[in-house]
């Protein structure tokens, strides 16, 4: 598979094209230092065979925040160095820190915007990013990634909503690009040209008056000109449309742009990769070979392979899918895709992040802080003597499924075959019942349930049931 | 061109695939009756050669509103009949009314939602739509179109945000489909099976927790099963994210979903047609040949032809482009695409609608209430003796262009060639200056200006200028 070919990213050779994008874990303390839980989280990805691991956003500055890693002081370096060593000792995965600057925000809903920054404060941000990259290099990271996406400082400068009237805004593309251009120049002065620095930024802001892929192409071209090691594209995740709950710090993934950033189960698969493909084609047309990474509801190995094999993108970011199962890369490479613990896009992880809780996957065993080991020695779960006994009842526009418990079950996947014969995993649950609310009356839908143990070992599939909702009564009323 | 092949739409033969989608004109009075201005507007589209003209939304009920056509009373029929006759006397264009039901809304921002409707009120809506279709037939329309898109009653039932707990919602697809299913059954009882009734609905709501193309496919299949004559897809335009200005009735095109519904100049061309193509492919796979129409920032004849020729869709809706130039179809058919008055997506029309002003195009001659006639006898505009004298200056991230006035000029199109050699009309203006804020420094951009008379007759193109912004100063501060 093309997905498992190596790639030279500005000197950093990643062994395959599967990337763990930066995901907040909320596992650090207020001190911002690496701890055992964080180390375990990222070593787990290395065990699973990801080609590039982007460590969750760590602050380049000292501003107050919730639990968040820091790379703002030399005291942060030893812990980060240990983390890097543990990952390098585990696999040939490459590892970079995502480095972030954010502005102030309060529980009242007030937030600092880029037009409130003085020129001296902007100068300080430039230095802070440069110093953070120096620390990343000192810690042994293979490179670094500037967080210029979502609701944070660099993205707010790139945004069409940037309200500054001076050289850092002024309603022009060059104004919006000025800060990141200066930051790159400063980084080069401080660490030289041989340390790979990639950038994550938005392909589309998905907010009113926000920028679209038209601007993303031009931003990508500038970043390529500046020598960005790679471009990693995300979408949305903005404060502009965040829903403010009284007494809580606004969370930039609560509005529509947040839906797009982490598309839930009602979204089609791979809804945003075409933007990354457009950016890649555009910079290639300008003669730049900068690798381009995409992300957003990618979980099917066929989709991932297609994105790379067709040349649409160079690297495939899988966030929630790798949280659910860090062994996704190794399982796919070894032809064991059927053993993947498949993300069902329930977004429990997103809600945990939004409430500053430690981020876990709802599909992990109860009480686990990490994905369970891929323990092939454990037995597959077994139905009791009377089997799965899957039954379905219909009514009120729904099909209600229930089935027996299986011994050793960690989860049940509901396989749904639509009237055209397409099979999909409609959901993954820990209980033994599920409802389908998305049926067209008069059409046949078929289901079976597969049971899995914690390491993904599958039991015997259940019996199959077919349902059809009665056509609604549309006769005239009295 | 495939675009100019006829199509049988459930018995209504449209002479070509170009559709005028329903566009509010605000030309009617409070009485809701057809008047001369409205007649002139639609006869103009017939003169221009559109295959299908959808008359702006007219209410099926008596609720208070601003200026809006009505089809809620038999007294509305004679005026509508005259309008239809005038159109049929002008061309072979087919004409249908878009019929709408909307809920109450107030200047306080309060709005009635579908869960506030009693079952008796729902029954009345069912009858009102049926009665309106009877009136449409009596008026001589070739068919009718149910408005089930944007922020209005039928769309609010289809929405994932439908909060009803009963048969008309209940968090199920069938619940959300129940009202429109009843309406179709009622229409069939009242007008029989031989009167074409199409439906406009949303391919994607573009709101938080809103539905995506996944649901649009299923909704389209149900509509096809119900015998919809055609499916016409739009996106967005919802109250859920509308921006409420104190003292004004909320306008459902002010939020992000409004951006998507009428994408402005910063959006790529044809941003939504792939959804329509997905819906079409889905219903075809289920054996339905229902024609599918798309819309959304389509103006280039090549794009329109490609959409039809590849089979992506069957009908191409062009709203703002035909408002700017109702002669678009005839000009394209006759190989005169260079004479088209090209919409520049400035959205003045949208703002006029939003403030309940009469909707015109900013590119029409000053003071015109209608597009000017395609008067080939008028002379092309002429530069004075010293020519166009286009000059450009650069600075502050911008290129500022200015040029001489031309005698008889109605507008100037700014042709911009990007560093890859792609030419586009960057803007259309009535003044003799323009600024480009979207340049990457260090890259060459080339411009020339073309001048046009009111009927689209073009003068001699201006001289060409090339600019390049200086690279920004990114040296370290003191």
Coordinates of C-alpha atoms in Angstrom, one line a residue, chain A residues 57-61 71-72 97-103 121-137 144-149 152-155 157 179-180 182-188 190-191 195 197-200:
Chain A
X57 CA -0.5 21.8 21.5
X58 CA 2.0 23.1 23.9
X59 CA 2.2 26.8 24.8
X60 CA 5.1 29.0 23.6
X61 CA 4.2 31.5 26.3
X71 CA 7.4 24.7 25.8
X72 CA 7.7 28.2 27.1
X97 CA 5.4 19.1 19.0
X98 CA 2.5 21.4 18.0
X99 CA 3.4 24.8 19.4
X100 CA 0.7 27.3 20.1
X101 CA 0.1 30.8 21.2
X102 CA -3.4 31.8 22.3
X103 CA -4.9 35.1 23.5
X121 CA 3.4 42.2 22.1
X122 CA 3.6 41.0 18.5
X123 CA 7.3 41.2 18.6
X124 CA 7.3 39.1 21.7
X125 CA 5.1 36.4 20.0
X126 CA 7.6 36.3 17.2
X127 CA 10.4 35.6 19.6
X128 CA 8.4 33.1 21.6
X129 CA 7.7 30.9 18.6
X130 CA 11.4 31.1 17.7
X131 CA 12.5 30.2 21.2
X132 CA 10.0 27.3 21.4
X133 CA 11.4 25.8 18.2
X134 CA 14.9 26.1 19.7
X135 CA 13.6 24.1 22.7
X136 CA 11.9 21.6 20.5
X137 CA 15.2 20.9 18.8
X144 CA 8.0 21.2 15.0
X145 CA 4.6 22.3 13.9
X146 CA 3.2 25.8 14.2
X147 CA -0.4 25.8 15.3
X148 CA -2.0 28.3 12.9
X149 CA -5.4 26.7 12.8
X152 CA -5.7 30.6 18.2
X153 CA -3.4 33.6 17.7
X154 CA -1.8 32.7 14.4
X155 CA -5.1 31.6 12.8
X157 CA -4.1 36.8 12.1
X179 CA 3.0 37.7 11.4
X180 CA 3.6 34.1 10.2
X182 CA 8.0 37.1 10.4
X183 CA 7.8 34.1 12.6
X184 CA 9.3 31.9 10.0
X185 CA 12.2 34.3 9.4
X186 CA 12.8 34.4 13.1
X187 CA 12.8 30.6 13.4
X188 CA 15.3 30.3 10.6
X190 CA 17.4 30.8 15.5
X191 CA 17.5 27.2 14.4
X195 CA 15.1 21.7 11.3
X197 CA 8.9 23.1 10.7
X198 CA 5.5 22.3 9.4
X199 CA 2.3 24.4 9.8
X200 CA -1.2 23.4 10.6

